[in-house]
CSV table of C-alpha atoms and ligand atoms in Angstrom, one decimal:
chain,number,residue,atom,x,y,z
A,833,MET,CA,-39.6,-12.4,14.1
A,834,LYS,CA,-36.5,-10.6,12.8
A,835,LYS,CA,-34.4,-12.5,15.3
A,836,ILE,CA,-35.9,-15.9,14.2
A,837,TRP,CA,-35.2,-15.0,10.5
A,838,SER,CA,-31.6,-14.1,11.2
A,839,ARG,CA,-31.0,-17.2,13.3
A,840,TYR,CA,-32.5,-19.3,10.5
A,841,LYS,CA,-30.3,-17.6,7.9
A,842,GLU,CA,-27.2,-18.1,10.0
A,843,THR,CA,-27.9,-21.8,10.5
A,844,VAL,CA,-28.6,-22.5,6.8
A,845,GLN,CA,-25.5,-20.5,5.8
A,846,LYS,CA,-23.4,-22.4,8.2
A,847,ASN,CA,-24.7,-25.8,7.0
A,848,CYS,CA,-24.6,-25.1,3.3
A,849,THR,CA,-21.2,-23.5,3.0
A,850,ASP,CA,-17.6,-24.6,3.4
A,851,GLN,CA,-15.8,-22.5,6.1
A,852,GLU,CA,-12.4,-23.3,4.7
A,853,LEU,CA,-13.0,-21.4,1.4
A,854,ASP,CA,-12.3,-17.7,1.1
A,855,GLU,CA,-13.7,-15.0,-1.0
A,856,THR,CA,-11.1,-15.3,-3.7
A,857,GLN,CA,-12.3,-18.8,-4.7
A,858,ILE,CA,-15.2,-19.3,-7.1
A,859,ALA,CA,-16.3,-22.3,-5.0
A,860,TYR,CA,-16.9,-19.9,-2.1
A,861,TRP,CA,-19.3,-17.9,-4.3
A,862,ARG,CA,-21.0,-21.0,-5.7
A,863,ASN,CA,-21.6,-22.2,-2.1
A,864,SER,CA,-22.9,-18.8,-1.1
A,865,LEU,CA,-25.4,-18.9,-4.0
A,866,PHE,CA,-26.4,-22.4,-3.0
A,867,SER,CA,-27.0,-21.4,0.6
A,868,VAL,CA,-29.0,-18.3,-0.3
A,869,THR,CA,-31.1,-20.4,-2.7
A,870,VAL,CA,-31.9,-22.8,0.1
A,871,ILE,CA,-32.6,-20.0,2.5
A,872,TYR,CA,-35.3,-18.5,0.2
A,873,LEU,CA,-36.5,-21.7,-1.4
A,874,ILE,CA,-37.9,-23.1,1.9
A,875,PRO,CA,-40.4,-20.3,2.5
A,876,LEU,CA,-41.0,-19.9,-1.2
A,877,SER,CA,-41.8,-23.6,-1.7
A,878,VAL,CA,-45.1,-22.9,0.0
A,879,ILE,CA,-46.1,-21.1,-3.1
A,880,ALA,CA,-45.4,-24.3,-5.1
A,881,ILE,CA,-46.9,-26.6,-2.6
A,882,VAL,CA,-50.4,-25.0,-2.3
A,883,PRO,CA,-51.2,-25.3,-6.0
A,884,GLY,CA,-49.5,-28.7,-6.0
A,885,VAL,CA,-51.9,-30.0,-3.2
A,886,TYR,CA,-54.8,-28.4,-5.1
A,887,MET,CA,-53.8,-30.1,-8.4
A,888,SER,CA,-53.2,-33.4,-6.7
A,889,ILE,CA,-56.7,-33.3,-5.2
A,890,THR,CA,-58.6,-32.1,-8.3
A,891,THR,CA,-56.8,-34.4,-10.6
A,892,ASN,CA,-56.7,-37.3,-8.2
A,893,LEU,CA,-53.0,-37.6,-8.5
A,894,PRO,CA,-51.5,-38.2,-5.0
A,895,ILE,CA,-48.0,-38.6,-6.6
A,896,LEU,CA,-47.9,-34.8,-7.2
A,897,LEU,CA,-48.3,-34.3,-3.5
A,898,ALA,CA,-45.7,-36.9,-2.7
A,899,ALA,CA,-43.2,-35.2,-5.1
A,900,ASP,CA,-43.9,-31.8,-3.5
A,901,PHE,CA,-43.3,-33.2,0.0
A,902,LEU,CA,-40.1,-35.0,-1.2
A,903,VAL,CA,-38.7,-31.7,-2.3
A,904,VAL,CA,-39.6,-29.8,0.8
A,905,SER,CA,-38.3,-32.5,3.1
A,906,THR,CA,-35.0,-32.6,1.0
A,907,PHE,CA,-34.8,-28.8,1.5
A,908,LEU,CA,-35.2,-29.2,5.3
A,909,VAL,CA,-32.6,-31.9,5.5
A,910,ILE,CA,-30.2,-29.8,3.5
A,911,ALA,CA,-30.8,-26.7,5.5
A,912,PHE,CA,-30.6,-28.2,9.0
A,913,ASN,CA,-28.4,-31.2,8.8
A,914,GLY,CA,-24.8,-30.2,9.6
A,915,HIS,CA,-23.2,-33.6,8.8
A,916,ILE,CA,-23.7,-34.0,5.1
A,917,SER,CA,-21.1,-32.4,2.9
A,918,VAL,CA,-22.0,-29.4,0.8
A,919,ASN,CA,-21.5,-31.1,-2.5
A,920,THR,CA,-23.7,-34.0,-1.5
A,921,LYS,CA,-26.4,-31.5,-0.5
A,922,LYS,CA,-26.2,-29.9,-3.8
A,923,LEU,CA,-26.6,-33.3,-5.5
A,924,MET,CA,-29.6,-34.1,-3.2
A,925,LEU,CA,-31.3,-30.9,-4.2
A,926,THR,CA,-30.7,-31.4,-7.9
A,927,ALA,CA,-31.9,-35.0,-7.7
A,928,SER,CA,-35.1,-34.0,-5.9
A,929,LEU,CA,-35.7,-31.4,-8.5
A,930,TYR,CA,-35.3,-34.0,-11.2
A,931,VAL,CA,-37.8,-36.3,-9.5
A,932,VAL,CA,-40.4,-33.5,-9.4
A,933,THR,CA,-39.6,-32.5,-13.0
A,934,VAL,CA,-40.1,-36.1,-14.3
A,935,VAL,CA,-43.4,-36.4,-12.3
A,936,LEU,CA,-44.6,-33.1,-13.7
A,937,LEU,CA,-43.6,-34.0,-17.2
A,938,TYR,CA,-45.3,-37.4,-17.0
A,939,TYR,CA,-48.5,-36.3,-15.3
A,940,LEU,CA,-49.1,-32.8,-16.4
A,941,GLY,CA,-47.4,-32.7,-19.9
A,942,SER,CA,-47.5,-29.3,-21.4
A,943,PHE,CA,-49.9,-28.1,-18.7
A,944,GLY,CA,-47.2,-28.4,-16.1
A,945,PRO,CA,-43.9,-26.6,-15.7
A,946,GLY,CA,-41.8,-29.7,-16.3
A,947,LEU,CA,-39.8,-28.5,-19.3
A,948,LEU,CA,-39.2,-25.2,-17.6
A,949,TYR,CA,-37.9,-27.1,-14.6
A,950,LEU,CA,-35.4,-28.9,-16.9
A,951,LEU,CA,-33.9,-25.6,-18.1
A,952,SER,CA,-33.9,-24.2,-14.5
A,953,ILE,CA,-32.1,-27.2,-13.2
A,954,THR,CA,-29.3,-26.7,-15.8
A,955,ILE,CA,-29.0,-23.0,-15.0
A,956,PHE,CA,-29.0,-23.8,-11.3
A,957,ALA,CA,-26.4,-26.6,-11.8
A,958,THR,CA,-24.2,-24.3,-13.9
A,959,LEU,CA,-24.2,-21.8,-11.1
A,960,ILE,CA,-23.6,-24.0,-8.1
A,961,PHE,CA,-21.4,-26.8,-9.6
A,962,ASP,CA,-18.3,-26.8,-11.7
A,963,ILE,CA,-18.6,-27.4,-15.4
A,964,ARG,CA,-18.5,-31.3,-15.2
A,965,TYR,CA,-21.8,-31.4,-13.3
A,966,ALA,CA,-23.4,-28.7,-15.5
A,967,ILE,CA,-22.6,-30.8,-18.6
A,968,SER,CA,-24.0,-33.9,-16.8
A,969,SER,CA,-27.3,-32.0,-16.2
A,970,VAL,CA,-27.6,-31.3,-20.0
A,971,VAL,CA,-26.9,-35.0,-20.7
A,972,ILE,CA,-29.6,-36.0,-18.1
A,973,ASN,CA,-32.0,-33.5,-19.7
A,974,LEU,CA,-31.3,-35.1,-23.1
A,975,ILE,CA,-31.9,-38.6,-21.8
A,976,ILE,CA,-35.2,-37.5,-20.1
A,977,CYS,CA,-36.4,-35.9,-23.3
A,978,ILE,CA,-35.4,-39.0,-25.4
A,979,VAL,CA,-37.2,-41.3,-22.9
A,980,PHE,CA,-40.3,-39.2,-23.1
A,981,ALA,CA,-40.1,-39.3,-26.9
A,982,LEU,CA,-40.0,-43.1,-26.6
A,983,ILE,CA,-43.0,-43.1,-24.3
A,984,ILE,CA,-44.9,-41.0,-26.7
A,985,TYR,CA,-43.8,-43.1,-29.7
A,986,PHE,CA,-44.6,-46.4,-28.2
A,987,ASP,CA,-47.6,-45.2,-26.4
A,988,TRP,CA,-46.4,-46.5,-23.0
A,989,GLY,CA,-47.7,-43.7,-20.8
A,990,THR,CA,-51.0,-43.2,-18.9
A,991,GLY,CA,-50.7,-39.6,-18.2
A,992,PRO,CA,-51.6,-36.6,-20.4
A,993,MET,CA,-48.2,-36.9,-22.0
A,994,ASN,CA,-49.5,-38.9,-24.9
A,995,VAL,CA,-52.6,-36.7,-25.3
A,996,GLN,CA,-50.7,-33.5,-25.2
A,997,TYR,CA,-47.9,-34.1,-27.6
A,998,GLY,CA,-47.5,-35.8,-30.9
A,999,LEU,CA,-44.0,-37.0,-31.3
A,1000,ASN,CA,-43.1,-34.2,-33.7
A,1001,SER,CA,-44.3,-31.4,-31.4
A,1002,TRP,CA,-42.4,-33.0,-28.4
A,1003,ILE,CA,-39.2,-33.2,-30.4
A,1004,ALA,CA,-39.6,-29.6,-31.5
A,1005,VAL,CA,-40.3,-28.3,-28.0
A,1006,SER,CA,-37.9,-30.4,-26.1
A,1007,SER,CA,-35.0,-29.9,-28.5
A,1008,ASN,CA,-35.4,-26.1,-28.0
A,1009,VAL,CA,-35.1,-26.6,-24.3
A,1010,ILE,CA,-32.0,-28.7,-24.8
A,1011,PHE,CA,-30.6,-26.0,-27.1
A,1012,MET,CA,-31.1,-23.4,-24.3
A,1013,CYS,CA,-29.5,-25.7,-21.8
A,1014,VAL,CA,-26.4,-26.1,-24.0
A,1015,VAL,CA,-26.2,-22.3,-24.5
A,1016,THR,CA,-26.4,-21.9,-20.7
A,1017,VAL,CA,-23.6,-24.4,-20.1
A,1018,LEU,CA,-21.4,-22.8,-22.7
A,1019,LEU,CA,-21.9,-19.2,-21.6
A,1020,ILE,CA,-22.2,-19.0,-17.8
A,1021,PRO,CA,-18.9,-20.8,-17.1
A,1022,LYS,CA,-17.1,-18.2,-19.2
A,1023,LEU,CA,-18.2,-15.6,-16.7
A,1024,PHE,CA,-16.9,-17.8,-13.8
A,1025,ASN,CA,-13.6,-18.4,-15.7
A,1026,GLY,CA,-13.1,-14.7,-16.1
A,1027,LEU,CA,-13.8,-14.2,-12.4
A,1028,GLN,CA,-11.4,-16.9,-11.4
A,1029,LYS,CA,-8.7,-15.3,-13.5
A,1030,ALA,CA,-9.3,-12.0,-11.9
A,1031,PHE,CA,-9.1,-13.6,-8.4
A,1032,ASP,CA,-5.9,-15.5,-9.4
A,1033,ASN,CA,-4.3,-12.3,-10.6
A,1034,LYS,CA,-5.4,-10.5,-7.4
A,1035,ASN,CA,-3.9,-13.3,-5.3
A,1036,ARG,CA,-0.7,-13.4,-7.3
A,1037,ILE,CA,-0.2,-9.6,-7.0
A,1038,GLU,CA,-1.0,-9.7,-3.3
A,1039,LYS,CA,1.5,-12.5,-2.8
A,1040,GLU,CA,4.2,-10.6,-4.8
A,1041,LEU,CA,3.5,-7.4,-2.9
A,1042,LYS,CA,3.8,-9.2,0.4
A,1043,LEU,CA,7.1,-10.7,-0.7
A,1044,ASN,CA,8.4,-7.4,-1.9
A,1045,GLN,CA,7.2,-5.7,1.3
A,1046,ALA,CA,9.0,-8.3,3.4
A,1047,GLU,CA,12.2,-7.8,1.4
A,1048,LEU,CA,11.9,-4.1,1.5
A,1049,ASN,CA,11.4,-4.2,5.3
A,1050,LYS,CA,14.5,-6.4,5.6
A,1051,SER,CA,16.6,-4.1,3.5
A,1052,LEU,CA,15.3,-1.1,5.4
A,1053,ASP,CA,16.3,-2.7,8.7
A,1054,GLN,CA,19.7,-3.6,7.3
A,1055,LEU,CA,20.1,-0.1,6.0
A,1056,GLU,CA,19.1,1.5,9.3
A,1057,GLU,CA,21.5,-0.8,11.1
A,1058,LYS,CA,24.4,0.1,8.7
A,1059,ASN,CA,23.5,3.7,9.1
A,1060,ARG,CA,23.6,3.5,12.9
A,1061,GLU,CA,26.9,1.7,12.7
A,1062,LEU,CA,28.3,4.3,10.3
A,1063,VAL,CA,27.2,7.2,12.5
A,1064,ASP,CA,28.7,5.4,15.6
A,1065,PHE,CA,31.9,4.8,13.6
A,1066,ALA,CA,32.1,8.4,12.5
A,1067,TYR,CA,31.5,9.5,16.1
A,1068,THR,CA,34.2,7.2,17.6
A,1069,ILE,CA,36.8,7.9,14.9
A,1070,SER,CA,36.3,11.7,15.0
A,1071,HIS,CA,36.5,11.6,18.8
A,1072,ASP,CA,39.6,9.5,18.8
A,1073,LEU,CA,41.3,11.6,16.1
A,1074,LYS,CA,41.0,14.8,18.1
A,1075,GLU,CA,43.6,13.7,20.7
A,1076,PRO,CA,46.6,13.1,18.3
A,1077,LEU,CA,45.6,16.2,16.4
A,1078,ARG,CA,45.7,18.3,19.6
A,1079,MET,CA,49.2,16.9,20.2
A,1080,ILE,CA,50.4,17.8,16.7
A,1081,ARG,CA,49.1,21.3,17.1
A,1082,SER,CA,50.5,21.8,20.5
A,1083,PHE,CA,54.0,20.4,19.7
A,1084,MET,CA,54.1,22.4,16.4
A,1085,GLY,CA,53.3,25.5,18.5
A,1086,ARG,CA,56.0,24.6,21.0
A,1087,LEU,CA,58.5,23.9,18.2
A,1088,LYS,CA,57.7,27.3,16.7
A,1089,MET,CA,58.0,29.1,20.0
A,1090,LYS,CA,61.2,27.5,21.1
A,1091,TYR,CA,63.2,27.4,17.8
A,1092,GLU,CA,61.7,30.4,16.0
A,1093,GLU,CA,65.1,32.2,16.2
A,1094,GLN,CA,67.1,29.2,14.8
A,1095,LEU,CA,64.7,28.2,12.0
A,1096,ASP,CA,64.9,29.7,8.6
A,1097,GLU,CA,61.9,31.2,6.7
A,1098,GLN,CA,61.3,28.0,4.8
A,1099,ALA,CA,61.1,25.9,8.0
A,1100,LEU,CA,58.7,28.4,9.6
A,1101,LYS,CA,56.5,28.2,6.5
A,1102,TYR,CA,56.3,24.5,6.8
A,1103,ILE,CA,55.4,24.8,10.5
A,1104,HIS,CA,52.7,27.2,9.5
A,1105,PHE,CA,51.3,24.8,6.8
A,1106,ALA,CA,51.3,21.9,9.3
A,1107,MET,CA,49.5,24.0,11.9
A,1108,ASP,CA,47.0,25.3,9.4
A,1109,GLY,CA,46.4,21.8,8.1
A,1110,ALA,CA,45.9,20.6,11.7
A,1111,GLN,CA,43.5,23.5,12.3
A,1112,ARG,CA,41.5,22.6,9.2
A,1113,MET,CA,41.5,18.9,10.2
A,1114,ASN,CA,40.2,20.0,13.6
A,1115,SER,CA,37.3,21.9,12.0
A,1116,LEU,CA,36.5,18.9,9.8
A,1117,ILE,CA,36.4,16.6,12.8
A,1118,ASP,CA,34.2,19.1,14.7
A,1119,ASP,CA,31.8,19.3,11.8
A,1120,LEU,CA,31.8,15.5,11.4
A,1121,LEU,CA,31.1,15.2,15.1
A,1122,GLU,CA,28.3,17.7,14.8
A,1123,TYR,CA,26.9,15.7,11.9
A,1124,SER,CA,26.9,12.5,13.8
A,1125,ARG,CA,25.3,14.1,16.8
A,1126,VAL,CA,22.2,15.4,14.8
A,1127,GLY,CA,19.2,13.4,16.0
A,1128,ARG,CA,21.5,11.3,18.2
A,1129,LEU,CA,22.2,13.4,21.3
A,1130,HIS,CA,19.3,15.8,20.9
A,1131,PHE,CA,16.0,14.5,19.7
A,1132,LYS,CA,13.4,16.0,22.1
A,1133,LYS,CA,11.0,18.2,20.2
A,1134,GLU,CA,9.9,21.5,21.8
A,1135,MET,CA,8.0,24.5,20.7
A,1136,ILE,CA,10.3,27.0,19.1
A,1137,ASN,CA,9.6,30.6,18.4
A,1138,LEU,CA,11.5,31.1,15.1
A,1139,ASN,CA,11.4,34.9,15.2
A,1140,ASP,CA,13.2,34.8,18.5
A,1141,LEU,CA,15.6,32.2,17.2
A,1142,ILE,CA,16.5,34.3,14.1
A,1143,ASP,CA,17.0,37.3,16.4
A,1144,GLU,CA,19.5,35.3,18.4
A,1145,ILE,CA,21.3,34.1,15.3
A,1146,LYS,CA,21.4,37.6,14.0
A,1147,GLN,CA,23.5,38.7,17.0
A,1148,ASP,CA,26.2,36.2,16.0
A,1149,PHE,CA,26.4,37.7,12.5
A,1150,ASN,CA,26.2,41.3,13.6
A,1151,VAL,CA,29.8,41.8,12.5
A,1152,GLU,CA,31.1,43.4,9.4
A,1153,THR,CA,32.4,41.1,6.6
A,1154,GLY,CA,34.8,43.0,4.5
A,1155,ASN,CA,33.5,46.5,5.3
A,1156,LYS,CA,29.9,45.5,4.8
A,1157,LYS,CA,27.5,44.6,7.6
A,1158,PRO,CA,25.1,41.8,6.5
A,1159,VAL,CA,21.4,42.5,6.5
A,1160,ILE,CA,19.3,39.6,7.7
A,1161,THR,CA,15.5,39.9,7.5
A,1162,ALA,CA,12.8,37.5,8.6
A,1163,GLU,CA,9.1,37.8,7.9
A,1164,ASN,CA,6.4,36.5,10.2
A,1165,LEU,CA,7.9,33.1,11.1
A,1166,PRO,CA,5.7,30.6,12.8
A,1167,GLU,CA,6.2,28.8,16.1
A,1168,ILE,CA,7.1,25.2,15.3
A,1169,LYS,CA,7.6,22.0,17.3
A,1170,ALA,CA,11.1,20.7,16.5
A,1171,VAL,CA,14.5,19.9,18.1
A,1172,PRO,CA,15.8,23.3,19.1
A,1173,ILE,CA,19.5,22.7,18.7
A,1174,SER,CA,19.1,21.0,15.3
A,1175,ILE,CA,16.9,23.8,14.0
A,1176,LYS,CA,19.3,26.5,15.2
A,1177,LEU,CA,22.1,24.7,13.4
A,1178,LEU,CA,20.0,24.5,10.2
A,1179,PHE,CA,19.3,28.3,10.1
A,1180,GLN,CA,22.9,29.1,11.2
A,1181,ASN,CA,24.4,27.1,8.4
A,1182,LEU,CA,22.1,28.5,5.7
A,1183,ILE,CA,22.4,32.1,6.9
A,1184,SER,CA,26.2,31.9,7.2
A,1185,ASN,CA,26.5,30.5,3.7
A,1186,GLY,CA,24.4,33.3,2.4
A,1187,ILE,CA,26.7,35.8,4.0
A,1188,LYS,CA,29.9,33.9,3.1
A,1189,TYR,CA,29.4,33.1,-0.6
A,1190,GLN,CA,29.6,36.7,-1.8
A,1191,ASN,CA,32.0,38.3,-4.3
A,1192,GLY,CA,32.4,41.4,-2.1
A,1193,SER,CA,30.7,43.9,-4.4
A,1194,ARG,CA,27.4,43.9,-2.6
A,1195,THR,CA,26.2,44.2,1.0
A,1196,PRO,CA,25.2,40.6,1.9
A,1197,GLU,CA,21.5,40.2,2.3
A,1198,VAL,CA,19.7,37.2,3.6
A,1199,SER,CA,15.9,37.0,3.9
A,1200,ILE,CA,14.0,34.2,5.6
A,1201,SER,CA,10.3,33.6,4.9
A,1202,CYS,CA,7.8,30.8,5.4
A,1203,GLU,CA,4.7,29.4,3.8
A,1204,ALA,CA,2.3,26.8,5.3
A,1205,THR,CA,0.8,23.8,3.4
A,1206,GLU,CA,-1.6,21.4,4.9
A,1207,ARG,CA,1.1,19.1,6.4
A,1208,HIS,CA,4.4,21.1,6.1
A,1209,TRP,CA,6.0,24.4,6.7
A,1210,ILE,CA,8.0,25.5,3.7
A,1211,PHE,CA,10.9,27.8,4.5
A,1212,LYS,CA,13.0,29.9,2.1
A,1213,VAL,CA,16.4,31.3,2.9
A,1214,LYS,CA,17.3,33.7,0.1
A,1215,ASP,CA,20.6,35.5,-0.4
A,1216,ASN,CA,22.2,37.8,-3.0
A,1217,GLY,CA,25.4,36.0,-3.3
A,1218,ILE,CA,27.4,34.4,-6.1
A,1219,GLY,CA,24.9,31.7,-6.9
A,1220,ILE,CA,25.4,28.0,-7.7
A,1221,PRO,CA,25.6,26.3,-11.1
A,1222,SER,CA,22.6,24.1,-11.6
A,1223,GLU,CA,24.6,20.9,-12.1
A,1224,TYR,CA,25.6,21.1,-8.4
A,1225,TYR,CA,22.1,21.5,-7.0
A,1226,ASP,CA,22.1,18.0,-5.6
A,1227,GLN,CA,25.8,17.4,-4.9
A,1228,ILE,CA,26.2,20.3,-2.5
A,1229,PHE,CA,24.2,18.5,0.1
A,1230,ASN,CA,26.7,15.6,0.2
A,1231,ILE,CA,29.3,15.3,3.0
A,1232,PHE,CA,32.5,17.2,2.2
A,1233,LYS,CA,31.3,18.5,-1.1
A,1234,ARG,CA,32.7,21.9,-1.8
A,1235,LEU,CA,32.6,24.0,-5.0
A,1236,HIS,CA,35.5,26.3,-4.0
A,1237,SER,CA,39.0,26.0,-2.7
A,1238,ILE,CA,39.9,27.0,0.9
A,1239,SER,CA,41.8,30.0,-0.5
A,1240,GLU,CA,38.6,31.4,-2.0
A,1241,PHE,CA,36.1,30.5,0.8
A,1242,SER,CA,36.8,28.9,4.1
A,1243,GLY,CA,34.7,25.8,5.1
A,1244,THR,CA,34.6,22.1,5.5
A,1245,GLY,CA,31.8,21.0,3.1
A,1246,MET,CA,29.7,19.7,6.0
A,1247,GLY,CA,27.2,22.6,6.5
A,1248,LEU,CA,24.6,21.6,3.9
A,1249,ALA,CA,25.0,17.9,4.8
A,1250,ILE,CA,24.1,18.7,8.4
A,1251,CYS,CA,21.1,20.8,7.1
A,1252,LYS,CA,19.9,17.9,5.0
A,1253,LYS,CA,20.2,15.5,8.0
A,1254,VAL,CA,18.2,17.9,10.3
A,1255,VAL,CA,15.5,18.4,7.7
A,1256,THR,CA,15.2,14.7,6.9
A,1257,GLN,CA,14.9,14.0,10.6
A,1258,HIS,CA,12.0,16.4,10.8
A,1259,GLY,CA,10.2,14.6,8.0
A,1260,GLY,CA,11.1,17.2,5.3
A,1261,GLU,CA,13.2,17.8,2.2
A,1262,ILE,CA,15.7,20.5,1.2
A,1263,TRP,CA,16.5,21.8,-2.2
A,1264,VAL,CA,18.0,24.9,-3.9
A,1265,GLU,CA,17.2,27.3,-6.7
A,1266,SER,CA,19.8,29.7,-7.8
A,1267,GLU,CA,20.8,32.2,-10.5
A,1268,GLU,CA,24.6,32.5,-10.9
A,1269,GLY,CA,25.8,36.0,-10.0
A,1270,LEU,CA,22.5,37.0,-8.5
A,1271,GLY,CA,21.9,34.7,-5.5
A,1272,SER,CA,20.5,31.5,-4.2
A,1273,SER,CA,17.3,30.4,-2.5
A,1274,PHE,CA,17.5,27.4,-0.2
A,1275,TYR,CA,14.1,25.8,0.5
A,1276,PHE,CA,13.3,23.3,3.1
A,1277,SER,CA,10.1,21.7,4.4
A,1278,LEU,CA,9.4,20.6,8.0
A,1279,GLN,CA,6.6,18.4,8.9
A,1280,LYS,CA,3.9,20.1,11.1
A,1281,ASN,CA,3.0,18.0,14.1
B,449,ADP,P1,31.0,24.8,3.4
B,449,ADP,O1,30.3,26.1,3.3
B,449,ADP,O2,31.6,24.5,4.7
B,449,ADP,O3,32.0,24.7,2.3
B,449,ADP,P2,28.5,23.6,2.8
B,449,ADP,O4,28.1,22.2,2.9
B,449,ADP,O5,27.8,24.6,3.7
B,449,ADP,O6,30.0,23.6,3.1
B,449,ADP,O7,28.3,24.1,1.3
B,449,ADP,C1,28.8,23.2,0.3
B,449,ADP,C2,29.1,24.1,-1.0
B,449,ADP,O8,27.9,24.6,-1.5
B,449,ADP,C3,29.9,25.2,-0.6
B,449,ADP,O9,31.3,24.9,-0.7
B,449,ADP,C4,29.6,26.2,-1.7
B,449,ADP,O10,30.3,26.1,-2.8
B,449,ADP,C5,28.1,25.9,-2.0
B,449,ADP,N1,27.2,26.8,-1.3
B,449,ADP,C6,26.5,26.6,-0.2
B,449,ADP,N2,25.7,27.6,0.1
B,449,ADP,C7,25.9,28.5,-0.9
B,449,ADP,C8,25.3,29.8,-1.1
B,449,ADP,N3,24.4,30.4,-0.3
B,449,ADP,N4,25.7,30.5,-2.2
B,449,ADP,C9,26.6,29.9,-3.1
B,449,ADP,N5,27.2,28.7,-2.9
B,449,ADP,C10,26.8,28.0,-1.8
């Protein structure tokens, strides 16, 4: 039974809707309403037919029976014929309802549901048609009411029409029905207009979003491409620069060795500056190469025990700076899945900065800790160094950005840029909080896998 019902529903729905419409069009919903109406009206029309047959027998009016059968057969054609257009089907249904209404009005007068049918047809038409048809239905109602007024006035009829109503009472009753029809036609379309506006807005926003998304994707692709080109460029340039630089250093060295005796103090100083400059240039190129390598040469993620990693790094810093040996502590660090070389570089840079940027009055202390959130590990590398003015919190992560001269602190300005790149490639962020004179805390997050 259930199967038959769902097959029946499916067929009617298919025959009474337009497959080309989509849910953002009012016409789609009007058609859905129409198909649902047809689906339920067919079984429900039995309820109307049984009393119709009874009435037609008791009142000896076979025309009532004929009208009932006209409506039911129209329903059946609408439901099961797949060749007639949906709009024509709607018109057929409305027309058959009008036929029944007129018959009911003529033969049953105020006993029958004729006037109620008039109002129902208008409500129905307002729901399933656009406004032009709804207004037409009010006009048709008006014409029907006027015609019946004439029938009563000129005493043309044979049915109970003339008996039931005097002209005045007909005008009073029917004008109220017309009034309600007008109200219906005025109000219900407002709802549909509002809905249509909402759908239009939704469509427009979706369209704009799609366009923006497409543009964004294009820009992202271009950006990625440019970035790749830039990294490749940096790699090639730094690689190629190393050779002439090596020659400058080696020939300067030879010059110094061979002519040290003949050269005066000034010339030796110049050679020293040239070699020192070449040495710094070499460090810059090394760091630039390191930067371009992050995520390029090494990208395979592995499980890393961070406690072991920090122990390893500690050995490298187990030397005295000034006459103070740095103290590096780490609390309960987790095991994470990440690119080992990159993560080592990250911790190395942050720890070495914590030890380097000191004013010499304190023993350098660097502590490393970690907290877990739902999706990330948040690490903190805290030192007791000179601190960083807040206006530089963002800038220090840029390539070559330094806050001090070489004579104050050695360095290339690449360390934090490398840290940022590593963190970004692990789906995280890096930032700093600091108090000048007291120390800095570098925070970074890494995505858990
Ligand atoms: P480098 O140390 O090679 O100069 P970095 O990129 O590591 O380059 O650091 C950029 C600048 O940020 C440094 O020149 C320094 O002024 C500042 N800085 C970095 N770390 C610290 C720190 N722990 N304490 C104070 N200043 C720091």
